[in-house]
Every structure is written in C-alpha cells, then in structure tokens.
XYZ file of C-alpha atoms in Angstrom:
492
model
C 178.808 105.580 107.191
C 178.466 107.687 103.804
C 178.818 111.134 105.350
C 182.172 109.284 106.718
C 183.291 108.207 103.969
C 182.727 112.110 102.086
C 183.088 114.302 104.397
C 185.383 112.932 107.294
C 188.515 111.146 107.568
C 189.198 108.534 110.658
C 192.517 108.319 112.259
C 193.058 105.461 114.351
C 196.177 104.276 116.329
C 196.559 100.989 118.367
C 197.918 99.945 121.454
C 198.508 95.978 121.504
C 199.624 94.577 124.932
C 200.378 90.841 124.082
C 201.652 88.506 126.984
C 204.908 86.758 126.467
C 205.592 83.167 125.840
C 208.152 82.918 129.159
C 208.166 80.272 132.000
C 207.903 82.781 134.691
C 206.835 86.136 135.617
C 208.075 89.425 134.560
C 209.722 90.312 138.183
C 209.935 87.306 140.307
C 210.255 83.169 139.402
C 206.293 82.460 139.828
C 205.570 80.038 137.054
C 203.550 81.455 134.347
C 199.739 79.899 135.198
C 198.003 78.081 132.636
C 193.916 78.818 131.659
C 193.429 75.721 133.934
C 195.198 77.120 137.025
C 193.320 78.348 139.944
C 192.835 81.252 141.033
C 195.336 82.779 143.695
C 197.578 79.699 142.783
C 200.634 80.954 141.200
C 201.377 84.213 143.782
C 204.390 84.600 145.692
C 205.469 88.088 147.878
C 206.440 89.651 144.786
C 202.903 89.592 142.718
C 201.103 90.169 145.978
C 203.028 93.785 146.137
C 204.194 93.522 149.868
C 206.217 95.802 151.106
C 210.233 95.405 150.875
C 209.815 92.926 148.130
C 212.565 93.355 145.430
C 211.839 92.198 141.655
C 214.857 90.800 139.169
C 214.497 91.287 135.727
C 213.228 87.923 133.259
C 215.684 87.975 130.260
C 213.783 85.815 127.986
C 210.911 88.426 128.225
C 213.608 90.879 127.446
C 214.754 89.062 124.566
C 211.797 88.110 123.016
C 210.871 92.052 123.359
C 213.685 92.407 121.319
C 212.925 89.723 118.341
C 209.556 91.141 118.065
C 210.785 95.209 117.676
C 213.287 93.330 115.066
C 210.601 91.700 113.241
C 208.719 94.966 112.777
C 211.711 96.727 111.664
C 212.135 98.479 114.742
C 215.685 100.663 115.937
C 216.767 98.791 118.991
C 218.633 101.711 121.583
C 221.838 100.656 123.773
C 220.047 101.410 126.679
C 216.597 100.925 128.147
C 215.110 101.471 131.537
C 211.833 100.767 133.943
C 209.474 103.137 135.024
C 206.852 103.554 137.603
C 203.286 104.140 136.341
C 201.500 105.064 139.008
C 197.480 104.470 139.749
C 195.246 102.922 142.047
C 192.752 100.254 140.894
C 191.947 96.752 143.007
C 194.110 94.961 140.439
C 197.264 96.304 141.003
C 198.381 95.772 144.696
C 201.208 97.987 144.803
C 199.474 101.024 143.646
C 201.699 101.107 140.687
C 203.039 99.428 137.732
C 206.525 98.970 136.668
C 206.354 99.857 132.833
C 208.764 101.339 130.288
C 208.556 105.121 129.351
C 210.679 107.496 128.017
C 213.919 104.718 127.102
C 211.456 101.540 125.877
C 213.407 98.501 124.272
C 212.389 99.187 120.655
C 211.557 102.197 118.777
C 210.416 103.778 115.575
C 209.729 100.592 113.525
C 206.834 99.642 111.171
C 204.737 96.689 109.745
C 203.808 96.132 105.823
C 199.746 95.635 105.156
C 197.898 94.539 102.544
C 193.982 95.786 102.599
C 192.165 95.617 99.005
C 195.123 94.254 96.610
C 196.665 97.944 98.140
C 200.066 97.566 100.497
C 200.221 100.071 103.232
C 203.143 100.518 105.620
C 202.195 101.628 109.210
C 204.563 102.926 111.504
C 205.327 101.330 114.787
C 205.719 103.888 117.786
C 207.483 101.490 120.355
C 207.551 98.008 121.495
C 208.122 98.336 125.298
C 208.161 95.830 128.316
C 205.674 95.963 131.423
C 204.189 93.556 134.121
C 200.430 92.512 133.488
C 198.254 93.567 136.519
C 195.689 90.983 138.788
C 192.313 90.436 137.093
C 189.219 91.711 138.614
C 186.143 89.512 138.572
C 182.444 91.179 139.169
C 179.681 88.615 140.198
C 176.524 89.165 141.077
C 174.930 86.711 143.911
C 171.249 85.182 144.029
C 170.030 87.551 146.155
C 170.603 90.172 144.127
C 174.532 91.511 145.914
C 176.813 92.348 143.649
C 180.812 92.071 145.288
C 184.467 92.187 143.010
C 186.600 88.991 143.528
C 190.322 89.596 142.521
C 192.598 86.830 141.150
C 196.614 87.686 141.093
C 197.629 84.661 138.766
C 197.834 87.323 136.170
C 199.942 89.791 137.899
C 203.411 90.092 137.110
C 203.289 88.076 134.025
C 205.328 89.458 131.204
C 203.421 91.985 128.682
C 204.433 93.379 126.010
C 203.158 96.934 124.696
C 203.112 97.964 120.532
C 202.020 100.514 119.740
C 200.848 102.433 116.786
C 201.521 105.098 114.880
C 198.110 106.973 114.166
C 198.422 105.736 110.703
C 195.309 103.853 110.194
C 192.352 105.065 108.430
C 189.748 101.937 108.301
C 188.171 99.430 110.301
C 189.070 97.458 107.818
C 193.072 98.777 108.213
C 192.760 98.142 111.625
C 191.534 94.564 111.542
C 194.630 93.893 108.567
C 197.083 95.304 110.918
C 195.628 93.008 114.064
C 195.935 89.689 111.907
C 199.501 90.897 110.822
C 200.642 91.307 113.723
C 199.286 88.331 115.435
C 200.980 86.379 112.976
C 204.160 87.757 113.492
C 203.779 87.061 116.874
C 203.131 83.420 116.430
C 205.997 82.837 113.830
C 208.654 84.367 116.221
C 207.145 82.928 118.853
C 206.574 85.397 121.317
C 203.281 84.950 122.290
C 200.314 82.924 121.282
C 198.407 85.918 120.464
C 194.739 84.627 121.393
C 192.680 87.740 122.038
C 190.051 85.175 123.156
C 192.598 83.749 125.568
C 193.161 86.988 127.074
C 196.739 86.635 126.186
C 196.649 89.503 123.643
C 194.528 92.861 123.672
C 193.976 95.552 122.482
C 193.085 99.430 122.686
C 192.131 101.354 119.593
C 192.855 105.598 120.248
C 189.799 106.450 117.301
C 189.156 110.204 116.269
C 187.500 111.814 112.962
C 188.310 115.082 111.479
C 187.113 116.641 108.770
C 189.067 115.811 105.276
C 191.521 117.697 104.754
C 192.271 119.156 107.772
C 195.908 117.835 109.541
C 195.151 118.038 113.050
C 194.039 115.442 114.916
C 190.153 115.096 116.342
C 189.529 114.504 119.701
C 190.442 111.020 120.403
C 188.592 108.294 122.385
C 190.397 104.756 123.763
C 187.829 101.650 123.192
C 188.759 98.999 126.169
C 187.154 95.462 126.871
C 188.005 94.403 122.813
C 188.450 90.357 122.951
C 188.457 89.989 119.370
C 189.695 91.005 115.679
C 186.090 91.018 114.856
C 184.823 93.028 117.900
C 187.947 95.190 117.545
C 186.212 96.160 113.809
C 182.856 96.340 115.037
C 184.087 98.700 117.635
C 185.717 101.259 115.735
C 183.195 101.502 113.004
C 180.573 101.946 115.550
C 182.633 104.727 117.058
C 183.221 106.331 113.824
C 179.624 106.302 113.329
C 178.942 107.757 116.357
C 181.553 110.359 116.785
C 180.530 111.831 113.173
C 176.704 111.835 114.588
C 178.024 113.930 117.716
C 180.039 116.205 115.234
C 177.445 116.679 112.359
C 174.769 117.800 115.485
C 176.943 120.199 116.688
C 178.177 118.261 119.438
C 181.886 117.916 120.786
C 183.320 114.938 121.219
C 184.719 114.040 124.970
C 188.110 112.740 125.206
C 187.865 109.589 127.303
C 187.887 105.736 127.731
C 184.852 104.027 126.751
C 183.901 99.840 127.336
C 182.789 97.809 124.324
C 179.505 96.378 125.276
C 179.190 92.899 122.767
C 176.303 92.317 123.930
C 174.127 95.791 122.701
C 177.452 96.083 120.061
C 177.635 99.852 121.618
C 180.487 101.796 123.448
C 179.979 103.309 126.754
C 181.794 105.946 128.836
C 184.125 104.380 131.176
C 186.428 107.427 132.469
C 188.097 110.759 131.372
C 191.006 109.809 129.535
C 194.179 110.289 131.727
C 197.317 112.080 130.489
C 201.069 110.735 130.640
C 201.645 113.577 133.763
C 198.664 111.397 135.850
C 200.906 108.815 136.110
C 203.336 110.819 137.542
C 205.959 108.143 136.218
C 209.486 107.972 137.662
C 212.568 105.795 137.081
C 212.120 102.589 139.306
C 214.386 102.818 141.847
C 214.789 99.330 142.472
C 215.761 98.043 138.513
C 218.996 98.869 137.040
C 219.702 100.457 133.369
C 219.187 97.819 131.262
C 222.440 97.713 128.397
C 221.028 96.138 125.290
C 224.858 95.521 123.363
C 225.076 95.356 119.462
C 226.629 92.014 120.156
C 223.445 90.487 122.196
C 221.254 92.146 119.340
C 222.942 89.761 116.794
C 222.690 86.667 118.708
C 218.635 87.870 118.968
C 218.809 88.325 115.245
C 220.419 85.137 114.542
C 217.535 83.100 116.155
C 215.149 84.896 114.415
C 212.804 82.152 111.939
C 211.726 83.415 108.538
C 208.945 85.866 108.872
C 205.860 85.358 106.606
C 206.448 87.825 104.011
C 209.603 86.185 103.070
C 208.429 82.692 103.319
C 205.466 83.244 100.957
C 207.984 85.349 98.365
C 210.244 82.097 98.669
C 207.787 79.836 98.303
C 206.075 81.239 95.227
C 209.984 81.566 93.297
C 211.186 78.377 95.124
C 208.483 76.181 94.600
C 206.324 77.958 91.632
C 203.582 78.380 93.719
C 200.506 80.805 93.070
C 200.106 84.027 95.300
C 197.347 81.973 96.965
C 198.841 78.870 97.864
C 201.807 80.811 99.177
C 199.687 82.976 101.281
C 197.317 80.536 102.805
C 200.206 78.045 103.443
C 201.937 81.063 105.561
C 199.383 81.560 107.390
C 200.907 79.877 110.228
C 204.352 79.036 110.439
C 203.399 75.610 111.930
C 201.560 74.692 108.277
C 204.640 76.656 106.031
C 206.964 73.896 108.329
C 204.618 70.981 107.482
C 204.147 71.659 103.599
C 208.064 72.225 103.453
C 208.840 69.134 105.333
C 206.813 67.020 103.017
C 208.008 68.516 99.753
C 211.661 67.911 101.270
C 210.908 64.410 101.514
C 211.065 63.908 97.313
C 214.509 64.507 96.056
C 214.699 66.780 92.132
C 211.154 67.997 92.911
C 210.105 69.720 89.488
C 207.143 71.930 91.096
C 204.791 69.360 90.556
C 204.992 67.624 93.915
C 204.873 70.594 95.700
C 201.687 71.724 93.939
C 200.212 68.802 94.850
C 201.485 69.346 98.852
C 200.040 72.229 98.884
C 197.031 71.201 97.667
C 196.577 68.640 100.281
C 198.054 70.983 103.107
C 195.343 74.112 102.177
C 192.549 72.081 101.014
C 191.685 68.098 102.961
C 194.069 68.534 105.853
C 192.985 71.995 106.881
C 189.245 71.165 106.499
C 189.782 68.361 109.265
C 192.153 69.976 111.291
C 189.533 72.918 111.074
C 186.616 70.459 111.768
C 188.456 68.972 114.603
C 189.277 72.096 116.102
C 193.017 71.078 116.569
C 196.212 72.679 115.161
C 198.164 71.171 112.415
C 200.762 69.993 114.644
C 198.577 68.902 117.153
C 197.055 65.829 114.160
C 198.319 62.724 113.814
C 199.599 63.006 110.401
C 202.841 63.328 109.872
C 204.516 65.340 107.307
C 206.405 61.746 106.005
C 203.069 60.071 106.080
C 201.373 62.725 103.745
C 204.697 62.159 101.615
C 204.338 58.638 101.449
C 200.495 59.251 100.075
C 201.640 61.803 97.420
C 204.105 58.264 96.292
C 201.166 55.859 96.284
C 199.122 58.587 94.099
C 202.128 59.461 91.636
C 203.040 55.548 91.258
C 199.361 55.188 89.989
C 198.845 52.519 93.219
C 195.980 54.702 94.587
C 193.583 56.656 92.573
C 192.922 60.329 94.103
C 189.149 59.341 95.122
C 190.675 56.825 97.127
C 193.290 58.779 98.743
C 190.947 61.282 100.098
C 189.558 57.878 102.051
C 192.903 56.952 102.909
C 193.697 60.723 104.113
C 190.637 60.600 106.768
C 191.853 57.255 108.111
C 195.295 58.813 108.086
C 193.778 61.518 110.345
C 191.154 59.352 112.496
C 194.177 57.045 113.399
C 197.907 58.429 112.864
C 198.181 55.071 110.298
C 200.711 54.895 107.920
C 199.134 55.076 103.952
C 200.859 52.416 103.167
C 199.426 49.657 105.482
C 195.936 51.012 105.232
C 196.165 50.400 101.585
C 197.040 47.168 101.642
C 194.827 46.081 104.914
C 191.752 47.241 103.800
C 192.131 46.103 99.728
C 192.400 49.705 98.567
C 195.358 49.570 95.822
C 194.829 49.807 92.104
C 193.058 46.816 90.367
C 195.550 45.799 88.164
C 194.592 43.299 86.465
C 192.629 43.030 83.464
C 190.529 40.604 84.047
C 188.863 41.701 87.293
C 188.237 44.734 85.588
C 186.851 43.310 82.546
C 183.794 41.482 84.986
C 183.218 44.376 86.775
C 182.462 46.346 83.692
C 180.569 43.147 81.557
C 178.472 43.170 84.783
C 177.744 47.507 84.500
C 177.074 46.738 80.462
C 174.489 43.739 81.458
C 172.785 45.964 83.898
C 172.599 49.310 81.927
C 171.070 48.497 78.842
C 169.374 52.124 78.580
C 173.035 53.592 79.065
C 174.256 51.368 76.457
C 171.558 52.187 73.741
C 172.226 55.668 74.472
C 175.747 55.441 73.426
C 175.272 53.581 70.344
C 173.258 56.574 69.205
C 176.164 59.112 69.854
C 175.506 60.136 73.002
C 178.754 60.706 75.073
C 177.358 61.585 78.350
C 176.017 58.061 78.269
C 179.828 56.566 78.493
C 180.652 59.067 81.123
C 177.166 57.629 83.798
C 178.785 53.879 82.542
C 182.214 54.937 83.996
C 180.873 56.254 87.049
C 179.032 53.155 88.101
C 182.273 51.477 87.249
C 184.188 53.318 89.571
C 181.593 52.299 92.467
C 181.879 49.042 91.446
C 185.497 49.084 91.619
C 185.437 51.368 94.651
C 187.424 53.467 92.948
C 190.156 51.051 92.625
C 190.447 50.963 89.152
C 191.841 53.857 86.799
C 189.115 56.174 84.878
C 191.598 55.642 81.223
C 191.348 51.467 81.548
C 188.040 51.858 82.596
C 187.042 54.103 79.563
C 189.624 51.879 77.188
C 187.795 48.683 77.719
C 183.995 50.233 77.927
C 184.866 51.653 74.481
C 186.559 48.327 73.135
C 183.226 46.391 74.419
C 180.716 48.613 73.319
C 181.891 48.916 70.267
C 182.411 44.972 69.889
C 178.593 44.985 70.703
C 177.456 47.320 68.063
C-alpha cells in the first residue's frame, strides 16, 4: 500500500441500493416477504412479468425516497419519471427493469463524514427509485450437477438507489460514509439497512491515478459486497491490485468484478456496460410523477431528528461529552431510550443524565450486545431504569448492588423496586447490624488489624472490602469506613 499512498491517489464512488421499509411491492400489492418466507410465496402476475400486466405506483416508497434525499441535503425536482432499463439475466422476468434515469426523485445532495478527528463532506449524485429483481440461487447436487434455482419473492420490492459522487479517497472514507449512511437510514426509517440481510448493498466504482493528475483512472465496479467490513477489504485489495497492474506496465480493464470472501480476492465478472446498453426509455405504462412543494413539506414535517443534531443537542442540552453524545446516537432507538429516562426526573441539573447515559452506553448495551437483541427489543423499560437511578440517588441501593439489580431487571422485565425489597437488597440502615458485621471482620482479621495500627492504610481499605461482602454490598463504603476507624482506634 506505500507506493499508494506516494505515488497514487484512489478515487472511489458508491452506489448503495437499500430496500425500503413498505408493506408491499414497488409495482403491484404483493406483501413485502419476510427472511422466513418461502420461496415463490409472495408472487402475483405482476412480479412474475407476464405479459399485459400493468404496475401502479407505491407512494410510501415514493415518500420515503423523498425523506431520505431530504436527509442528505438533497434538491427535490417538481417532476420525476420511470424508465426502462433494459437487460436480460434469469432474475428479471420481463427482460427489463423499471428504474429512474434522467428525472430521479432527488438530486445533487451530500452527507457530512468524520474519518480521523477530520470532517469531510461528500456529494450525493441522486437518490432514485427502482424495483429489486428475483434472486438467483446456484447449487451444486451430490453427483456432482450443478443447476440455477430462481426465487421471485424479491422481485418488485421497493429499492432505493444513492449514489455517490466520486469523492472518496480511502477505504477507510468509504467504510465512514457506509456507517453514515446506514444510520441515516435507520433514524428516518427507511430501511433497516442490514447488508447481511440483503436488504442493503452496495457497489464501489474504484480507480487510481497518479497524484496530481485530474482525470479519472479507469474504473472497476466490485459486486457481491455483504458487508461494511468486506466493502473495506474490497477496495483496498483493489487498490492494491490496480497499482500492481499500473506500476508493471499493465492497463487496467474497465469491468465488473465479484468479491470472493472466501480467497478475500476480486475476480472478473463482465465488461462493464455503458448507460446506451440499456437502451433506457420512458416507461410507457407509468405516468409523470408531480412531486408539489406542498407534499415536500408534509415529507419534511415527519422527518425525526437526524443524528448530527441529536448528538449537538445532547452535548448543549444535557452537558454531555462528545463521546457519550456520539455513542448514545448511534441508533435512534438508544438516543429515544436515554431521553425518555432523563425526562422522567423533573429540574434535571446534568447530573442525572450523566448517570443515564452511563447506564445506557455502558451495562445495558453490554447485555443487549451479549444477548444479541436490540434495545427496544429488552425488557427494561426506560421508567424502570429511571426508577433505579431514584433508588441509587436516595442512597437505598449502593451502585455494586444496582449492577445486580440491573441484570435481574434484564433477565426478567422486574420492576427495581420490588426486586429490592424481595430479595433483601436495600441499604442496611441501621447501626447496629452494621456494627456486628464489622466486630465479626475485626475478630477474624487480626493481621489486617495489626497492619493498620502500624500506619498502613491499604490495610483499612482489604477491612472494608470484606465488609462489603459481608454486607453484600448493602451497606455504604463512608459508615463502613466511619465505624472501622472509630473501632480500631478504640482498640489501639
């Protein structure tokens, strides 16, 4: 990668096709199958590409095409229209698919990156509108036959194309510019954006050219990506090997080429086609779509907080580090959780929220992680953490203990409160109690004690912990170090 890095520059653009969070199909009412459907199950006349079949337009893919060019700042035209782009592969019935050309829904936008501490701003080409095709499946038999099945539960569902400008210069830009946008996706909710679902993809266009030089290399599409990571393992591995084919006097091909994962290699696939091989062509059978300023505004009225905002909020709002704000808006599901419980304290100074946050990015996410669940998918509420953040500020519960009541909060969707006072867990109060528990630690560590008569501190500290695990925790560290001192002292 060094003679990259010094003597060549990479230019890489993206095409994302992401499917759309809709009930139905792009072009007919088939409901839009789940992971669990089988195959062939969701098909009418329409996906199937017979003959005289008309298609009708799905306006919630339309509109959601619309939120998501507004999101990434895009110009949204008054009118838009479908296209024929014609081919012929086993996976598309009719021979063609109805796409977006030269009028897409949403142009000339762009999306803000961070990569390094460094903020980049990468412009957006379009955002257009498109059915998905079938999906071909290759299998190989026992005795050795290899045959193509084809499953049309994917064709016709409603996909979205962004795409790119060729503004990226990194694997490492590339794989910032993925995660952005998948979030964006997610918060708006126009898709759940799970390249390992299938229900997002993408297509890096890659070229090098020397530095310096303003015109752009020969450029090669890398297909078959299922992954962020495999998206950045592609493209440096075809940066590596275009600069190889250069630097031995070689010319690079322009073409498609299939991400192998298993030999992490790419692989000639086809001679990249042209726009004029699709020979595309209004589709007859669609009208013009009018996209009014007036609709526009009831899009952008709908539209949630997008995660750049939410973390500046949170971090003036709410005093927040950088940190906090940016792992918390991750998701918008966790933002919604940590705001909820934070609005559930009335005159918050800060403090509570710190403390939210600290429970949202650090316990909850390591079990919700661990369980492999989303945050709104646990049983705890955002009133039950709430309620625990009370128990810990009214001194009831130490914060040992509440990361024991927290896991049984998760295992069982139990209030804090009543598994505080079922299981004994609440702060031992009284003086008395504690005063045997910790005559009974000074009986049984007389090394410890000896120790601290001769000045040495860590002693008192190995005395309070064995308190604590005597108390389970139940009694508070200053009464515990109050009375050792008082008795110790008494003894000297």
């Amino acid at each position: 990668m060094t003679l990259t890095a010094v003597r060549y520059e990479t230019v890489i653009g993206l095409e994302v096709h992401a499917q759309l969070l809709t009930q139905s199909k792009m072009f007919c009412a088939c409901p839009t199958p789940s992971l669990e459907s089988s195959p062939n199950s969701t098909v009418c006349q329409i996906c199937l590409g017979m003959p005289g079949v008309l298609p009708a337009i799905n306006k919630r893919a339309v509109e959601l095409t619309i939120m998501t060019g507004l999101a990434l700042n895009c110009k949204i035209p008054e009118e838009a229209k479908f296209d024929r782009k014609n081919y012929h592969y086993p996976d598309l019935m009719k021979g063609y698919q109805i796409s977006q050309y030269d009028l897409p829904l949403c142009k000339d936008g762009w999306l803000e990156l961070e990569v390094d501490g460094q903020k980049k701003r990468v412009g957006i080409t379009r955002v257009h509108l498109e059915e998905d095709t079938a999906r071909s499946q290759h299998v190989t038999n026992q005795a050795g036959e290899s045959y193509s099945l084809v499953d049309v539960n994917r064709s016709g569902l409603a996909l979205m194309e962004i795409v790119s400008e060729p503004a990226l210069r990194s694997a490492e830009e590339a794989r910032a510019y993925l995660t952005k946008l998948r979030q964006v996706l997610r918060y708006i909710g126009a898709s759940r954006a799970n390249m390992e679902e299938g229900n997002m993809r993408c297509e890096p266009n890659v070229s090098v050219r020397p530095l310096g030089e303003t015109t752009f290399g020969q450029k090669v599409e890398l297909k078959n990506i299922n992954s962020i990571r495999h998206a950045y393992d592609a493209i440096r591995y075809e940066v590596e090997r275009q600069t190889k084919v250069i630097e031995t006097g070689g010319r690079v091909v322009q073409e498609t080429r299939g991400w192998r994962e298993d030999t992490h290699q790419s692989v000639p696939q086809r001679t990249k086609e042209f726009a004029d091989d699709y020979r595309y062509f209004p589709e007859p059978d669609l009208p013009i779509l009018v996209v009014t300023r007036k609709w526009v505004d009831q899009i952008q009225s709908r539209m949630p907080e997008l995660p750049d905002a939410k973390r500046r909020r949170f971090t003036g709002q709410y005093g927040l580090s950088e940190y906090d704000a940016r792992v918390l808006t991750e998701s918008r599901a966790r933002a919604d959780f940590f705001e909820e419980a934070v609005g559930l304290t009335a005159g918050d100074d800060g403090k509570r929220a710190k403390a939210a946050a600290n429970w949202v990015n650090g316990d909850f996410a390591r079990l919700v992680n661990a369980a492999g669940v989303e945050i709104a998918e646990s049983r705890v509420t955002a009133k039950a953490l709430s309620e625990l953040l009370d128990l810990i500020e009214s001194g009831m519960i130490s914060g040992k203990t509440a990361k024991d009541v927290f896991e049984t909060m998760f295992e069982t969707g139990r209030a804090p409160g009543e598994i505080v006072r079922e299981s004994g867990l609440g702060q031992m109060e009284s003086a008395d109690e504690l005063g045997a528990a910790i005559d009974s630690i000074i009986a049984d560590s007389p090394k410890a004690v000896e120790d601290y008569k001769r000045g040495k501190e860590a002693a008192l500290q190995f005395l309070l912990g064995r308190v604590m695990r005597e108390t389970k925790g139940r009694a508070r560290p200053e009464l515990i170090i109050l009375q050792l001192k008082e008795k110790l002292h008494g003894k000297a």
